[in-house]
Amino acid sequence: MDEDILANRIRERLEDLPNVKEIRMMGGLTFMYNDKILVGVYKGDMMVRIDPAKQEEVLERNGCRQMEFNRPMKGYVLVDETGMRTKAEFDYWIELALAHNPNAKSAKKKKK
């Protein structure tokens, strides 16, 4: 999928949320929510941060695969365009990431 189109689709979906930031990292564009990685655009796919306990279940969904960044990344999946053709499919992934966000580890460095 075109990365700009996907990024704009994500922006539009998250526009009503407070505390959303975009950061270039991990070779793509990452959307942070409350200082935590939420979703991103990585090599034309949507990167989704999920509850690691749900990983096996979501990997069975169409267009979804394990994210690997030098090693398999537990709690992160990549979804290609076949897994988010409809608004309902796209929203499923965003909602999954938002549901996990309160429990996700913050990317913000702790001050000592």
mmCIF file with all atom_site columns, C-alpha atoms in Angstrom:
data_model
loop_
_atom_site.group_PDB
_atom_site.id
_atom_site.type_symbol
_atom_site.label_atom_id
_atom_site.label_alt_id
_atom_site.label_comp_id
_atom_site.label_asym_id
_atom_site.label_entity_id
_atom_site.label_seq_id
_atom_site.pdbx_PDB_ins_code
_atom_site.Cartn_x
_atom_site.Cartn_y
_atom_site.Cartn_z
_atom_site.occupancy
_atom_site.B_iso_or_equiv
_atom_site.pdbx_formal_charge
_atom_site.auth_seq_id
_atom_site.auth_comp_id
_atom_site.auth_asym_id
_atom_site.auth_atom_id
_atom_site.pdbx_PDB_model_num
ATOM 1   C CA . MET A 1 1   ? 0.000   0.000   0.000  1.00 0.00 ? 1   MET A CA 1
ATOM 2   C CA . ASP A 1 2   ? 1.193   3.525   -0.665 1.00 0.00 ? 2   ASP A CA 1
ATOM 3   C CA . GLU A 1 3   ? 2.778   4.746   2.573  1.00 0.00 ? 3   GLU A CA 1
ATOM 4   C CA . ASP A 1 4   ? 1.400   8.289   2.295  1.00 0.00 ? 4   ASP A CA 1
ATOM 5   C CA . ILE A 1 5   ? -2.145  7.021   1.746  1.00 0.00 ? 5   ILE A CA 1
ATOM 6   C CA . LEU A 1 6   ? -1.853  4.673   4.723  1.00 0.00 ? 6   LEU A CA 1
ATOM 7   C CA . ALA A 1 7   ? -0.365  7.408   6.939  1.00 0.00 ? 7   ALA A CA 1
ATOM 8   C CA . ASN A 1 8   ? -3.228  9.751   6.018  1.00 0.00 ? 8   ASN A CA 1
ATOM 9   C CA . ARG A 1 9   ? -5.774  7.021   6.712  1.00 0.00 ? 9   ARG A CA 1
ATOM 10  C CA . ILE A 1 10  ? -4.271  6.545   10.187 1.00 0.00 ? 10  ILE A CA 1
ATOM 11  C CA . ARG A 1 11  ? -4.106  10.318  10.806 1.00 0.00 ? 11  ARG A CA 1
ATOM 12  C CA . GLU A 1 12  ? -7.787  10.706  9.962  1.00 0.00 ? 12  GLU A CA 1
ATOM 13  C CA . ARG A 1 13  ? -8.752  7.832   12.259 1.00 0.00 ? 13  ARG A CA 1
ATOM 14  C CA . LEU A 1 14  ? -6.742  9.233   15.200 1.00 0.00 ? 14  LEU A CA 1
ATOM 15  C CA . GLU A 1 15  ? -7.481  12.948  14.675 1.00 0.00 ? 15  GLU A CA 1
ATOM 16  C CA . ASP A 1 16  ? -9.978  13.196  17.548 1.00 0.00 ? 16  ASP A CA 1
ATOM 17  C CA . LEU A 1 17  ? -7.622  11.689  20.123 1.00 0.00 ? 17  LEU A CA 1
ATOM 18  C CA . PRO A 1 18  ? -5.463  13.885  22.366 1.00 0.00 ? 18  PRO A CA 1
ATOM 19  C CA . ASN A 1 19  ? -1.747  13.210  22.863 1.00 0.00 ? 19  ASN A CA 1
ATOM 20  C CA . VAL A 1 20  ? -1.056  11.704  19.425 1.00 0.00 ? 20  VAL A CA 1
ATOM 21  C CA . LYS A 1 21  ? 2.412   12.341  17.988 1.00 0.00 ? 21  LYS A CA 1
ATOM 22  C CA . GLU A 1 22  ? 4.096   11.198  14.812 1.00 0.00 ? 22  GLU A CA 1
ATOM 23  C CA . ILE A 1 23  ? 7.718   10.128  15.001 1.00 0.00 ? 23  ILE A CA 1
ATOM 24  C CA . ARG A 1 24  ? 10.009  8.704   12.349 1.00 0.00 ? 24  ARG A CA 1
ATOM 25  C CA . MET A 1 25  ? 11.552  5.568   13.800 1.00 0.00 ? 25  MET A CA 1
ATOM 26  C CA . MET A 1 26  ? 12.163  1.886   13.067 1.00 0.00 ? 26  MET A CA 1
ATOM 27  C CA . GLY A 1 27  ? 12.461  2.649   9.365  1.00 0.00 ? 27  GLY A CA 1
ATOM 28  C CA . GLY A 1 28  ? 8.963   4.085   9.140  1.00 0.00 ? 28  GLY A CA 1
ATOM 29  C CA . LEU A 1 29  ? 6.440   6.472   10.616 1.00 0.00 ? 29  LEU A CA 1
ATOM 30  C CA . THR A 1 30  ? 5.208   5.687   14.119 1.00 0.00 ? 30  THR A CA 1
ATOM 31  C CA . PHE A 1 31  ? 2.082   7.085   15.734 1.00 0.00 ? 31  PHE A CA 1
ATOM 32  C CA . MET A 1 32  ? 2.484   7.500   19.470 1.00 0.00 ? 32  MET A CA 1
ATOM 33  C CA . TYR A 1 33  ? -0.491  7.790   21.813 1.00 0.00 ? 33  TYR A CA 1
ATOM 34  C CA . ASN A 1 34  ? 0.127   8.909   25.402 1.00 0.00 ? 34  ASN A CA 1
ATOM 35  C CA . ASP A 1 35  ? 3.886   8.460   24.800 1.00 0.00 ? 35  ASP A CA 1
ATOM 36  C CA . LYS A 1 36  ? 3.403   4.833   23.753 1.00 0.00 ? 36  LYS A CA 1
ATOM 37  C CA . ILE A 1 37  ? 3.767   3.235   20.332 1.00 0.00 ? 37  ILE A CA 1
ATOM 38  C CA . LEU A 1 38  ? 0.271   2.647   18.943 1.00 0.00 ? 38  LEU A CA 1
ATOM 39  C CA . VAL A 1 39  ? 0.478   1.972   15.203 1.00 0.00 ? 39  VAL A CA 1
ATOM 40  C CA . GLY A 1 40  ? 2.753   2.889   12.348 1.00 0.00 ? 40  GLY A CA 1
ATOM 41  C CA . VAL A 1 41  ? 3.584   2.648   8.686  1.00 0.00 ? 41  VAL A CA 1
ATOM 42  C CA . TYR A 1 42  ? 6.418   0.234   7.946  1.00 0.00 ? 42  TYR A CA 1
ATOM 43  C CA . LYS A 1 43  ? 7.395   -0.706  4.384  1.00 0.00 ? 43  LYS A CA 1
ATOM 44  C CA . GLY A 1 44  ? 3.864   -0.148  3.082  1.00 0.00 ? 44  GLY A CA 1
ATOM 45  C CA . ASP A 1 45  ? 2.172   -2.141  5.837  1.00 0.00 ? 45  ASP A CA 1
ATOM 46  C CA . MET A 1 46  ? 0.490   -1.032  9.031  1.00 0.00 ? 46  MET A CA 1
ATOM 47  C CA . MET A 1 47  ? 2.430   -1.916  12.156 1.00 0.00 ? 47  MET A CA 1
ATOM 48  C CA . VAL A 1 48  ? 0.060   -2.557  15.056 1.00 0.00 ? 48  VAL A CA 1
ATOM 49  C CA . ARG A 1 49  ? 1.030   -2.838  18.719 1.00 0.00 ? 49  ARG A CA 1
ATOM 50  C CA . ILE A 1 50  ? -1.191  -5.436  20.349 1.00 0.00 ? 50  ILE A CA 1
ATOM 51  C CA . ASP A 1 51  ? -1.602  -7.353  23.561 1.00 0.00 ? 51  ASP A CA 1
ATOM 52  C CA . PRO A 1 52  ? 1.029   -10.126 23.277 1.00 0.00 ? 52  PRO A CA 1
ATOM 53  C CA . ALA A 1 53  ? -1.536  -12.574 24.696 1.00 0.00 ? 53  ALA A CA 1
ATOM 54  C CA . LYS A 1 54  ? -3.652  -12.055 21.555 1.00 0.00 ? 54  LYS A CA 1
ATOM 55  C CA . GLN A 1 55  ? -0.785  -12.469 19.105 1.00 0.00 ? 55  GLN A CA 1
ATOM 56  C CA . GLU A 1 56  ? -1.498  -16.059 17.997 1.00 0.00 ? 56  GLU A CA 1
ATOM 57  C CA . GLU A 1 57  ? -5.191  -15.252 17.524 1.00 0.00 ? 57  GLU A CA 1
ATOM 58  C CA . VAL A 1 58  ? -4.607  -12.164 15.363 1.00 0.00 ? 58  VAL A CA 1
ATOM 59  C CA . LEU A 1 59  ? -1.894  -13.824 13.282 1.00 0.00 ? 59  LEU A CA 1
ATOM 60  C CA . GLU A 1 60  ? -4.654  -16.020 11.837 1.00 0.00 ? 60  GLU A CA 1
ATOM 61  C CA . ARG A 1 61  ? -6.411  -12.966 10.370 1.00 0.00 ? 61  ARG A CA 1
ATOM 62  C CA . ASN A 1 62  ? -6.125  -12.189 6.689  1.00 0.00 ? 62  ASN A CA 1
ATOM 63  C CA . GLY A 1 63  ? -3.111  -10.029 5.778  1.00 0.00 ? 63  GLY A CA 1
ATOM 64  C CA . CYS A 1 64  ? -1.489  -10.235 9.232  1.00 0.00 ? 64  CYS A CA 1
ATOM 65  C CA . ARG A 1 65  ? 2.018   -11.475 9.983  1.00 0.00 ? 65  ARG A CA 1
ATOM 66  C CA . GLN A 1 66  ? 4.570   -11.322 12.780 1.00 0.00 ? 66  GLN A CA 1
ATOM 67  C CA . MET A 1 67  ? 6.713   -8.193  12.784 1.00 0.00 ? 67  MET A CA 1
ATOM 68  C CA . GLU A 1 68  ? 10.424  -8.864  12.690 1.00 0.00 ? 68  GLU A CA 1
ATOM 69  C CA . PHE A 1 69  ? 13.019  -6.205  13.357 1.00 0.00 ? 69  PHE A CA 1
ATOM 70  C CA . ASN A 1 70  ? 16.290  -8.139  13.646 1.00 0.00 ? 70  ASN A CA 1
ATOM 71  C CA . ARG A 1 71  ? 14.182  -10.649 15.633 1.00 0.00 ? 71  ARG A CA 1
ATOM 72  C CA . PRO A 1 72  ? 10.481  -11.497 16.048 1.00 0.00 ? 72  PRO A CA 1
ATOM 73  C CA . MET A 1 73  ? 8.781   -8.647  17.899 1.00 0.00 ? 73  MET A CA 1
ATOM 74  C CA . LYS A 1 74  ? 6.325   -9.964  20.483 1.00 0.00 ? 74  LYS A CA 1
ATOM 75  C CA . GLY A 1 75  ? 3.269   -7.717  20.668 1.00 0.00 ? 75  GLY A CA 1
ATOM 76  C CA . TYR A 1 76  ? 3.755   -6.223  17.202 1.00 0.00 ? 76  TYR A CA 1
ATOM 77  C CA . VAL A 1 77  ? 2.209   -7.364  13.933 1.00 0.00 ? 77  VAL A CA 1
ATOM 78  C CA . LEU A 1 78  ? 2.234   -6.083  10.374 1.00 0.00 ? 78  LEU A CA 1
ATOM 79  C CA . VAL A 1 79  ? -0.959  -5.902  8.356  1.00 0.00 ? 79  VAL A CA 1
ATOM 80  C CA . ASP A 1 80  ? -0.850  -5.609  4.590  1.00 0.00 ? 80  ASP A CA 1
ATOM 81  C CA . GLU A 1 81  ? -3.576  -4.061  2.469  1.00 0.00 ? 81  GLU A CA 1
ATOM 82  C CA . THR A 1 82  ? -5.475  -7.359  2.152  1.00 0.00 ? 82  THR A CA 1
ATOM 83  C CA . GLY A 1 83  ? -6.137  -7.213  5.903  1.00 0.00 ? 83  GLY A CA 1
ATOM 84  C CA . MET A 1 84  ? -7.566  -3.692  5.935  1.00 0.00 ? 84  MET A CA 1
ATOM 85  C CA . ARG A 1 85  ? -9.486  -3.224  2.711  1.00 0.00 ? 85  ARG A CA 1
ATOM 86  C CA . THR A 1 86  ? -12.710 -2.193  4.429  1.00 0.00 ? 86  THR A CA 1
ATOM 87  C CA . LYS A 1 87  ? -13.264 0.472   7.067  1.00 0.00 ? 87  LYS A CA 1
ATOM 88  C CA . ALA A 1 88  ? -14.363 -2.272  9.495  1.00 0.00 ? 88  ALA A CA 1
ATOM 89  C CA . GLU A 1 89  ? -11.126 -4.215  8.963  1.00 0.00 ? 89  GLU A CA 1
ATOM 90  C CA . PHE A 1 90  ? -9.015  -1.077  9.316  1.00 0.00 ? 90  PHE A CA 1
ATOM 91  C CA . ASP A 1 91  ? -10.919 -0.016  12.448 1.00 0.00 ? 91  ASP A CA 1
ATOM 92  C CA . TYR A 1 92  ? -10.432 -3.492  13.952 1.00 0.00 ? 92  TYR A CA 1
ATOM 93  C CA . TRP A 1 93  ? -6.652  -2.995  13.973 1.00 0.00 ? 93  TRP A CA 1
ATOM 94  C CA . ILE A 1 94  ? -6.823  0.549   15.344 1.00 0.00 ? 94  ILE A CA 1
ATOM 95  C CA . GLU A 1 95  ? -9.237  -0.531  18.094 1.00 0.00 ? 95  GLU A CA 1
ATOM 96  C CA . LEU A 1 96  ? -7.016  -3.496  18.979 1.00 0.00 ? 96  LEU A CA 1
ATOM 97  C CA . ALA A 1 97  ? -4.045  -1.149  19.392 1.00 0.00 ? 97  ALA A CA 1
ATOM 98  C CA . LEU A 1 98  ? -6.091  1.375   21.390 1.00 0.00 ? 98  LEU A CA 1
ATOM 99  C CA . ALA A 1 99  ? -7.381  -1.373  23.710 1.00 0.00 ? 99  ALA A CA 1
ATOM 100 C CA . HIS A 1 100 ? -3.812  -2.440  24.517 1.00 0.00 ? 100 HIS A CA 1
ATOM 101 C CA . ASN A 1 101 ? -2.421  1.091   24.863 1.00 0.00 ? 101 ASN A CA 1
ATOM 102 C CA . PRO A 1 102 ? -3.283  1.649   28.563 1.00 0.00 ? 102 PRO A CA 1
ATOM 103 C CA . ASN A 1 103 ? -1.357  -1.538  29.444 1.00 0.00 ? 103 ASN A CA 1
ATOM 104 C CA . ALA A 1 104 ? 1.547   -0.984  27.047 1.00 0.00 ? 104 ALA A CA 1
ATOM 105 C CA . LYS A 1 105 ? 4.961   0.034   28.295 1.00 0.00 ? 105 LYS A CA 1
ATOM 106 C CA . SER A 1 106 ? 5.736   3.705   27.748 1.00 0.00 ? 106 SER A CA 1
ATOM 107 C CA . ALA A 1 107 ? 8.434   4.620   25.269 1.00 0.00 ? 107 ALA A CA 1
ATOM 108 C CA . LYS A 1 108 ? 9.228   7.690   27.326 1.00 0.00 ? 108 LYS A CA 1
ATOM 109 C CA . LYS A 1 109 ? 12.527  7.555   29.171 1.00 0.00 ? 109 LYS A CA 1
ATOM 110 C CA . LYS A 1 110 ? 12.116  7.553   32.912 1.00 0.00 ? 110 LYS A CA 1
ATOM 111 C CA . LYS A 1 111 ? 14.025  10.325  34.693 1.00 0.00 ? 111 LYS A CA 1
ATOM 112 C CA . LYS A 1 112 ? 16.282  9.146   37.465 1.00 0.00 ? 112 LYS A CA 1
#
